[in-house]
N, CA and C atoms as an extended XYZ file, in Angstrom:
420
Properties=species:S:1:pos:R:3:atomname:S:1:resname:S:1:resid:I:1 pbc="F F F"
N         0.832       -1.182        0.000 N   MET     1
C         0.000        0.000        0.000 CA  MET     1
C         0.877        1.247        0.000 C   MET     1
N         1.936        1.185        0.787 N   ARG     2
C         2.828        2.328        0.895 CA  ARG     2
C         3.528        2.598       -0.449 C   ARG     2
N         3.932        1.529       -1.137 N   ARG     3
C         4.597        1.661       -2.433 CA  ARG     3
C         3.634        2.265       -3.462 C   ARG     3
N         2.386        1.827       -3.479 N   LEU     4
C         1.379        2.341       -4.394 CA  LEU     4
C         1.110        3.810       -4.127 C   LEU     4
N         1.029        4.202       -2.890 N   LEU     5
C         0.816        5.591       -2.520 CA  LEU     5
C         2.000        6.440       -2.975 C   LEU     5
N         3.215        5.922       -2.777 N   GLY     6
C         4.419        6.645       -3.216 CA  GLY     6
C         4.440        6.825       -4.724 C   GLY     6
N         4.020        5.808       -5.474 N   LEU     7
C         3.960        5.890       -6.928 CA  LEU     7
C         2.960        6.956       -7.358 C   LEU     7
N         1.812        6.976       -6.715 N   GLY     8
C         0.782        7.967       -7.046 CA  GLY     8
C         1.247        9.378       -6.773 C   GLY     8
N         1.900        9.596       -5.641 N   ILE     9
C         2.398       10.930       -5.305 CA  ILE     9
C         3.517       11.326       -6.259 C   ILE     9
N         4.400       10.388       -6.581 N   GLY    10
C         5.485       10.679       -7.531 CA  GLY    10
C         4.949       11.054       -8.907 C   GLY    10
N         3.951       10.346       -9.390 N   CYS    11
C         3.351       10.662      -10.694 CA  CYS    11
C         2.658       12.015      -10.650 C   CYS    11
N         2.010       12.304       -9.511 N   TRP    12
C         1.314       13.583       -9.376 CA  TRP    12
C         2.311       14.733       -9.411 C   TRP    12
N         3.456       14.575       -8.727 N   LEU    13
C         4.472       15.620       -8.707 CA  LEU    13
C         5.073       15.840      -10.096 C   LEU    13
N         5.249       14.784      -10.861 N   LEU    14
C         5.817       14.892      -12.202 CA  LEU    14
C         4.786       15.272      -13.258 C   LEU    14
N         3.529       15.258      -12.896 N   GLY    15
C         2.478       15.583      -13.857 CA  GLY    15
C         2.192       14.457      -14.817 C   GLY    15
N         2.569       13.242      -14.451 N   VAL    16
C         2.366       12.075      -15.301 CA  VAL    16
C         1.070       11.395      -14.895 C   VAL    16
N         0.164       11.155      -15.840 N   PRO    17
C        -1.056       10.438      -15.470 CA  PRO    17
C        -0.719        8.995      -15.111 C   PRO    17
N        -1.346        8.478      -14.094 N   TRP    18
C        -1.106        7.096      -13.731 CA  TRP    18
C        -2.425        6.366      -13.705 C   TRP    18
N        -2.370        5.127      -13.924 N   GLY    19
C        -3.555        4.291      -14.032 CA  GLY    19
C        -3.260        3.212      -15.052 C   GLY    19
N        -4.284        2.580      -15.527 N   SER    20
C        -4.069        1.501      -16.481 CA  SER    20
C        -3.693        2.059      -17.843 C   SER    20
N        -2.966        1.282      -18.585 N   VAL    21
C        -2.561        1.680      -19.931 CA  VAL    21
C        -3.784        1.801      -20.826 C   VAL    21
N        -4.784        0.965      -20.612 N   ALA    22
C        -5.991        0.996      -21.433 CA  ALA    22
C        -6.750        2.304      -21.263 C   ALA    22
N        -6.577        2.982      -20.129 N   ALA    23
C        -7.291        4.230      -19.891 CA  ALA    23
C        -6.648        5.400      -20.626 C   ALA    23
N        -5.410        5.249      -21.057 N   GLN    24
C        -4.734        6.334      -21.764 CA  GLN    24
C        -5.169        6.355      -23.222 C   GLN    24
N        -5.192        7.552      -23.794 N   ARG    25
C        -5.615        7.715      -25.183 CA  ARG    25
C        -4.515        7.275      -26.141 C   ARG    25
N        -4.903        6.672      -27.258 N   PRO    26
C        -3.902        6.350      -28.277 CA  PRO    26
C        -3.458        7.644      -28.960 C   PRO    26
N        -2.275        7.658      -29.564 N   PRO    27
C        -1.829        8.872      -30.242 CA  PRO    27
C        -2.779        9.233      -31.384 C   PRO    27
N        -2.973       10.526      -31.578 N   ALA    28
C        -3.885       10.998      -32.618 CA  ALA    28
C        -3.340       10.664      -34.003 C   ALA    28
N        -4.207       10.225      -34.888 N   ARG    29
C        -3.834        9.930      -36.263 CA  ARG    29
C        -3.691       11.242      -37.020 C   ARG    29
N        -2.636       11.422      -37.787 N   PRO    30
C        -2.478       12.683      -38.497 CA  PRO    30
C        -3.590       12.899      -39.516 C   PRO    30
N        -4.010       14.149      -39.669 N   ALA    31
C        -5.083       14.485      -40.601 CA  ALA    31
C        -4.596       14.469      -42.040 C   ALA    31
N        -3.298       14.679      -42.227 N   VAL    32
C        -2.705       14.697      -43.566 CA  VAL    32
C        -1.478       13.791      -43.551 C   VAL    32
N        -1.413       12.849      -44.489 N   VAL    33
C        -0.295       11.904      -44.551 CA  VAL    33
C         0.362       12.014      -45.923 C   VAL    33
N         1.661       12.278      -45.908 N   LEU    34
C         2.456       12.309      -47.135 CA  LEU    34
C         3.441       11.158      -47.041 C   LEU    34
N         3.277       10.173      -47.921 N   GLU    35
C         4.151        9.000      -47.878 CA  GLU    35
C         5.468        9.276      -48.592 C   GLU    35
N         6.404        8.371      -48.403 N   GLU    36
C         7.722        8.476      -49.026 CA  GLU    36
C         7.586        8.401      -50.547 C   GLU    36
N         8.189        9.362      -51.285 N   PRO    37
C         8.149        9.296      -52.753 CA  PRO    37
C         8.833        8.022      -53.241 C   PRO    37
N         8.315        7.467      -54.344 N   ARG    38
C         8.879        6.246      -54.908 CA  ARG    38
C         9.214        6.468      -56.373 C   ARG    38
N        10.233        5.971      -56.912 N   PRO    39
C        11.370        5.354      -56.232 CA  PRO    39
C        12.262        6.422      -55.607 C   PRO    39
N        13.072        6.012      -54.691 N   THR    40
C        14.060        6.908      -54.099 CA  THR    40
C        15.412        6.291      -54.345 C   THR    40
N        16.334        6.928      -54.967 N   PRO    41
C        16.264        8.253      -55.567 CA  PRO    41
C        15.389        8.277      -56.810 C   PRO    41
N        14.997        9.481      -57.188 N   VAL    42
C        14.081        9.681      -58.313 CA  VAL    42
C        14.815        9.432      -59.625 C   VAL    42
N        14.365        8.446      -60.369 N   LEU    43
C        14.952        8.121      -61.680 CA  LEU    43
C        13.859        7.732      -62.652 C   LEU    43
N        13.504        8.374      -63.635 N   PRO    44
C        13.573        9.805      -63.905 CA  PRO    44
C        12.356       10.533      -63.350 C   PRO    44
N        11.377        9.781      -62.819 N   ALA    45
C        10.141       10.382      -62.298 CA  ALA    45
C         9.826        9.767      -60.938 C   ALA    45
N         8.824       10.350      -60.257 N   ALA    46
C         8.460        9.854      -58.926 CA  ALA    46
C         6.955        9.810      -58.749 C   ALA    46
N         6.506        8.837      -57.972 N   LEU    47
C         5.122        8.753      -57.529 CA  LEU    47
C         5.109        9.169      -56.061 C   LEU    47
N         4.148       10.024      -55.695 N   VAL    48
C         4.064       10.519      -54.326 CA  VAL    48
C         2.658       10.249      -53.791 C   VAL    48
N         2.488        9.180      -52.994 N   PRO    49
C         1.179        8.892      -52.404 CA  PRO    49
C         0.898        9.831      -51.224 C   PRO    49
N        -0.357       10.246      -51.102 N   PHE    50
C        -0.764       11.058      -49.957 CA  PHE    50
C        -2.217       10.770      -49.627 C   PHE    50
N        -2.599       11.131      -48.405 N   ALA    51
C        -3.965       10.875      -47.953 CA  ALA    51
C        -4.460       12.041      -47.107 C   ALA    51
N        -5.767       12.274      -47.198 N   ILE    52
C        -6.434       13.294      -46.399 CA  ILE    52
C        -7.467       12.566      -45.552 C   ILE    52
N        -7.348       12.684      -44.224 N   ALA    53
C        -8.245       11.977      -43.304 CA  ALA    53
C        -9.656       12.560      -43.360 C   ALA    53
N       -10.631       11.718      -43.046 N   SER    54
C       -12.038       12.126      -43.120 CA  SER    54
C       -12.382       13.248      -42.154 C   SER    54
N       -11.614       13.402      -41.082 N   GLU    55
C       -11.905       14.480      -40.135 CA  GLU    55
C       -11.706       15.865      -40.745 C   GLU    55
N       -10.909       15.967      -41.801 N   VAL    56
C       -10.697       17.244      -42.486 CA  VAL    56
C       -11.962       17.652      -43.245 C   VAL    56
N       -12.729       16.673      -43.683 N   CYS    57
C       -13.904       16.930      -44.519 CA  CYS    57
C       -15.212       16.943      -43.732 C   CYS    57
N       -15.147       17.230      -42.457 N   ARG    58
C       -16.373       17.285      -41.657 CA  ARG    58
C       -17.299       18.373      -42.162 C   ARG    58
N       -18.578       18.143      -41.981 N   ASP    59
C       -19.627       19.114      -42.332 CA  ASP    59
C       -19.571       19.537      -43.801 C   ASP    59
N       -19.165       18.615      -44.675 N   GLY    60
C       -19.169       18.888      -46.109 CA  GLY    60
C       -18.030       19.758      -46.599 C   GLY    60
N       -17.033       20.013      -45.767 N   HIS    61
C       -15.879       20.836      -46.167 CA  HIS    61
C       -15.040       20.093      -47.209 C   HIS    61
N       -14.672       20.783      -48.273 N   VAL    62
C       -13.786       20.227      -49.296 CA  VAL    62
C       -12.486       21.022      -49.240 C   VAL    62
N       -11.387       20.413      -48.777 N   PRO    63
C       -10.142       21.150      -48.580 CA  PRO    63
C        -9.441       21.531      -49.883 C   PRO    63
N        -8.641       22.585      -49.787 N   THR    64
C        -7.802       23.039      -50.895 CA  THR    64
C        -6.431       22.396      -50.728 C   THR    64
N        -5.936       21.775      -51.801 N   VAL    65
C        -4.704       20.988      -51.742 CA  VAL    65
C        -3.662       21.550      -52.703 C   VAL    65
N        -2.418       21.614      -52.219 N   ALA    66
C        -1.283       21.977      -53.068 CA  ALA    66
C        -0.152       21.000      -52.756 C   ALA    66
N         0.537       20.553      -53.779 N   LEU    67
C         1.657       19.621      -53.616 CA  LEU    67
C         2.773       20.087      -54.541 C   LEU    67
N         3.851       20.584      -53.932 N   LYS    68
C         4.936       21.180      -54.712 CA  LYS    68
C         6.290       20.621      -54.311 C   LYS    68
N         7.242       20.770      -55.218 N   VAL    69
C         8.630       20.401      -54.983 CA  VAL    69
C         9.416       21.691      -54.784 C   VAL    69
N        10.248       21.707      -53.731 N   TYR    70
C        11.077       22.869      -53.421 CA  TYR    70
C        12.534       22.456      -53.403 C   TYR    70
N        13.434       23.400      -53.774 N   ASN    71
C        14.864       23.120      -53.662 CA  ASN    71
C        15.321       23.434      -52.243 C   ASN    71
N        16.610       23.288      -51.946 N   VAL    72
C        17.108       23.496      -50.588 CA  VAL    72
C        17.063       24.961      -50.173 C   VAL    72
N        16.842       25.864      -51.110 N   LEU    73
C        16.705       27.282      -50.795 CA  LEU    73
C        15.240       27.670      -50.578 C   LEU    73
N        14.364       26.661      -50.516 N   ALA    74
C        12.921       26.838      -50.308 CA  ALA    74
C        12.249       27.576      -51.461 C   ALA    74
N        12.811       27.429      -52.654 N   GLN    75
C        12.213       28.008      -53.855 CA  GLN    75
C        11.391       26.932      -54.552 C   GLN    75
N        10.151       27.252      -54.963 N   PRO    76
C         9.349       26.246      -55.665 CA  PRO    76
C         9.984       25.883      -57.003 C   PRO    76
N        10.066       24.600      -57.261 N   VAL    77
C        10.695       24.085      -58.473 CA  VAL    77
C         9.658       23.501      -59.424 C   VAL    77
N         8.667       22.795      -58.856 N   ALA    78
C         7.658       22.135      -59.692 CA  ALA    78
C         6.385       21.911      -58.886 C   ALA    78
N         5.286       21.808      -59.618 N   THR    79
C         4.001       21.448      -59.027 CA  THR    79
C         3.667       20.051      -59.497 C   THR    79
N         3.331       19.180      -58.555 N   LEU    80
C         2.996       17.811      -58.918 CA  LEU    80
C         1.603       17.740      -59.520 C   LEU    80
N         1.358       16.671      -60.253 N   ARG    81
C         0.059       16.468      -60.895 CA  ARG    81
C        -0.598       15.224      -60.313 C   ARG    81
N        -1.900       15.282      -60.242 N   LEU    82
C        -2.673       14.155      -59.758 CA  LEU    82
C        -2.589       13.031      -60.775 C   LEU    82
N        -2.380       11.823      -60.299 N   ARG    83
C        -2.301       10.673      -61.212 CA  ARG    83
C        -3.727       10.224      -61.519 C   ARG    83
N        -4.238       10.709      -62.621 N   SER    84
C        -5.590       10.379      -63.065 CA  SER    84
C        -5.681       10.673      -64.552 C   SER    84
N        -6.848       10.497      -65.098 N   ARG    85
C        -7.025       10.761      -66.539 CA  ARG    85
C        -6.813       12.233      -66.868 C   ARG    85
N        -7.258       13.097      -65.954 N   ARG    86
C        -7.144       14.536      -66.221 CA  ARG    86
C        -5.782       15.103      -65.850 C   ARG    86
N        -5.047       14.448      -64.975 N   ALA    87
C        -3.706       14.868      -64.546 CA  ALA    87
C        -3.685       16.341      -64.147 C   ALA    87
N        -4.585       16.716      -63.236 N   GLU    88
C        -4.683       18.098      -62.806 CA  GLU    88
C        -3.502       18.491      -61.923 C   GLU    88
N        -3.055       19.736      -62.079 N   ALA    89
C        -1.974       20.257      -61.250 CA  ALA    89
C        -2.484       20.471      -59.830 C   ALA    89
N        -1.700       20.041      -58.867 N   LEU    90
C        -2.083       20.165      -57.450 CA  LEU    90
C        -1.602       21.500      -56.900 C   LEU    90
N        -2.284       22.546      -57.325 N   ASP    91
C        -1.967       23.898      -56.875 CA  ASP    91
C        -3.282       24.625      -56.624 C   ASP    91
N        -3.802       24.473      -55.412 N   GLY    92
C        -5.085       25.082      -55.076 CA  GLY    92
C        -6.267       24.271      -55.560 C   GLY    92
N        -6.070       22.984      -55.735 N   LEU    93
C        -7.121       22.089      -56.225 CA  LEU    93
C        -8.003       21.633      -55.064 C   LEU    93
N        -9.311       21.626      -55.262 N   LYS    94
C       -10.252       21.145      -54.248 CA  LYS    94
C       -10.362       19.629      -54.393 C   LYS    94
N       -10.063       18.899      -53.303 N   LEU    95
C       -10.128       17.436      -53.313 CA  LEU    95
C       -10.935       16.942      -52.130 C   LEU    95
N       -11.657       15.869      -52.333 N   ARG    96
C       -12.371       15.213      -51.232 CA  ARG    96
C       -11.374       14.386      -50.431 C   ARG    96
N       -11.757       14.023      -49.240 N   CYS    97
C       -10.882       13.206      -48.393 CA  CYS    97
C       -10.718       11.816      -48.998 C   CYS    97
N        -9.547       11.242      -48.807 N   GLY    98
C        -9.249        9.926      -49.341 CA  GLY    98
C        -7.776        9.805      -49.660 C   GLY    98
N        -7.427        8.743      -50.369 N   SER    99
C        -6.029        8.484      -50.742 CA  SER    99
C        -5.829        8.811      -52.218 C   SER    99
N        -4.677        9.401      -52.511 N   TYR   100
C        -4.356        9.824      -53.872 CA  TYR   100
C        -2.901        9.511      -54.171 C   TYR   100
N        -2.547        9.575      -55.448 N   VAL   101
C        -1.161        9.448      -55.883 CA  VAL   101
C        -0.886       10.582      -56.853 C   VAL   101
N         0.201       11.311      -56.581 N   ALA   102
C         0.628       12.391      -57.466 CA  ALA   102
C         1.888       11.950      -58.197 C   ALA   102
N         2.172       12.599      -59.311 N   THR   103
C         3.368       12.269      -60.080 CA  THR   103
C         4.208       13.511      -60.315 C   THR   103
N         5.503       13.296      -60.366 N   TRP   104
C         6.442       14.338      -60.766 CA  TRP   104
C         7.341       13.736      -61.822 C   TRP   104
N         7.430       14.403      -62.977 N   ASN   105
C         8.211       13.856      -64.084 CA  ASN   105
C         9.691       14.200      -64.006 C   ASN   105
N        10.125       14.812      -62.923 N   GLY   106
C        11.545       15.099      -62.725 CA  GLY   106
C        12.034       16.340      -63.425 C   GLY   106
N        11.125       17.174      -63.914 N   THR   107
C        11.529       18.402      -64.591 CA  THR   107
C        11.173       19.615      -63.734 C   THR   107
N        11.864       20.714      -64.015 N   VAL   108
C        11.568       21.975      -63.331 CA  VAL   108
C        10.641       22.787      -64.231 C   VAL   108
N         9.844       23.647      -63.615 N   GLU   109
C         8.823       24.370      -64.370 CA  GLU   109
C         9.376       25.446      -65.290 C   GLU   109
N        10.537       25.986      -64.987 N   ASP   110
C        11.076       27.054      -65.841 CA  ASP   110
C        11.826       26.462      -67.030 C   ASP   110
N        11.102       26.099      -68.049 N   GLY   111
C        11.719       25.592      -69.263 CA  GLY   111
C        11.555       24.103      -69.486 C   GLY   111
N        11.074       23.348      -68.512 N   GLY   112
C        10.828       21.930      -68.688 CA  GLY   112
C        12.073       21.072      -68.760 C   GLY   112
N        13.203       21.610      -68.295 N   ARG   113
C        14.435       20.807      -68.313 CA  ARG   113
C        14.474       19.892      -67.091 C   ARG   113
N        15.297       18.877      -67.159 N   ALA   114
C        15.413       17.927      -66.046 CA  ALA   114
C        15.967       18.633      -64.813 C   ALA   114
N        15.474       18.254      -63.658 N   ALA   115
C        15.937       18.843      -62.401 CA  ALA   115
C        17.395       18.466      -62.173 C   ALA   115
N        18.231       19.430      -61.790 N   PRO   116
C        19.627       19.099      -61.518 CA  PRO   116
C        19.746       18.161      -60.320 C   PRO   116
N        20.795       17.361      -60.243 N   PRO   117
C        20.967       16.456      -59.113 CA  PRO   117
C        21.014       17.238      -57.801 C   PRO   117
N        20.456       16.632      -56.765 N   GLY   118
C        20.485       17.289      -55.465 CA  GLY   118
C        19.347       16.826      -54.575 C   GLY   118
N        19.187       17.545      -53.468 N   ILE   119
C        18.131       17.244      -52.515 CA  ILE   119
C        16.996       18.241      -52.714 C   ILE   119
N        15.790       17.714      -52.737 N   TYR   120
C        14.589       18.519      -52.882 CA  TYR   120
C        13.618       18.114      -51.780 C   TYR   120
N        12.591       18.928      -51.595 N   TYR   121
C        11.565       18.628      -50.609 CA  TYR   121
C        10.197       18.690      -51.264 C   TYR   121
N         9.381       17.702      -50.982 N   VAL   122
C         7.998       17.671      -51.451 CA  VAL   122
C         7.142       18.121      -50.281 C   VAL   122
N         6.316       19.137      -50.514 N   GLN   123
C         5.462       19.631      -49.435 CA  GLN   123
C         3.999       19.565      -49.843 C   GLN   123
N         3.216       18.920      -48.982 N   LEU   124
C         1.769       18.815      -49.157 CA  LEU   124
C         1.124       19.839      -48.239 C   LEU   124
N         0.272       20.671      -48.799 N   LEU   125
C        -0.451       21.676      -48.034 CA  LEU   125
C        -1.939       21.431      -48.227 C   LEU   125
N        -2.631       21.101      -47.130 N   VAL   126
C        -4.074       20.870      -47.152 CA  VAL   126
C        -4.681       21.874      -46.180 C   VAL   126
N        -5.335       22.899      -46.724 N   ASP   127
C        -5.818       24.034      -45.933 CA  ASP   127
C        -4.641       24.597      -45.134 C   ASP   127
N        -4.616       24.438      -43.827 N   ASP   128
C        -3.519       24.965      -43.020 CA  ASP   128
C        -2.616       23.863      -42.470 C   ASP   128
N        -2.783       22.645      -42.951 N   ARG   129
C        -1.964       21.513      -42.500 CA  ARG   129
C        -0.853       21.247      -43.512 C   ARG   129
N         0.349       20.936      -43.006 N   ARG   130
C         1.496       20.692      -43.883 CA  ARG   130
C         2.147       19.353      -43.564 C   ARG   130
N         2.696       18.746      -44.602 N   ALA   131
C         3.514       17.541      -44.453 CA  ALA   131
C         4.632       17.645      -45.482 C   ALA   131
N         5.851       17.278      -45.084 N   THR   132
C         7.012       17.432      -45.963 CA  THR   132
C         7.834       16.151      -45.964 C   THR   132
N         8.373       15.826      -47.141 N   ARG   133
C         9.279       14.672      -47.308 CA  ARG   133
C        10.472       15.096      -48.165 C   ARG   133
N        11.581       14.402      -47.926 N   LYS   134
C        12.798       14.662      -48.711 CA  LYS   134
C        12.759       13.825      -49.981 C   LYS   134
N        13.341       14.397      -51.036 N   LEU   135
C        13.379       13.745      -52.342 CA  LEU   135
C        14.793       13.922      -52.884 C   LEU   135
N        15.397       12.865      -53.378 N   ILE   136
C        16.773       12.930      -53.890 CA  ILE   136
C        16.767       12.681      -55.392 C   ILE   136
N        17.404       13.591      -56.112 N   VAL   137
C        17.583       13.429      -57.554 CA  VAL   137
C        19.061       13.154      -57.773 C   VAL   137
N        19.418       11.937      -58.240 N   PRO   138
C        20.839       11.578      -58.393 CA  PRO   138
C        21.434       12.091      -59.705 C   PRO   138
N        22.744       11.924      -59.819 N   GLN   139
C        23.442       12.230      -61.078 CA  GLN   139
C        22.919       11.282      -62.149 C   GLN   139
N        22.719       11.771      -63.363 N   PRO   140
C        22.246       10.863      -64.438 CA  PRO   140
C        23.317        9.881      -64.877 C   PRO   140
């Protein structure tokens, strides 16, 4: 009894909740998921899977989505396109919640030339939520 009381007081002093593990909440699932681009490194193009959780679309809300590639100086290099028949650019596009796949053909927008070798970042922006992944473009 004394040991249990000491544990309770110690947890209270540290601000740690004590009790059964089942009573604690599981970690919250992220509302926006950006998966690892495939293949890594990018040769010559990449597929970028992402998902928008249903909690984002509550009450009929349709979020605005942007998916772009940035260089290490945080300058936008390319806008990814949705992998579908229409291949819409993901720059302010309204999408329903669910899972999607975007594509990047490995070119930069200023002139359509191949992206130089280096490290890039893919950033998914869904309303005010962000997710970022690293992308490597190797020497040809």
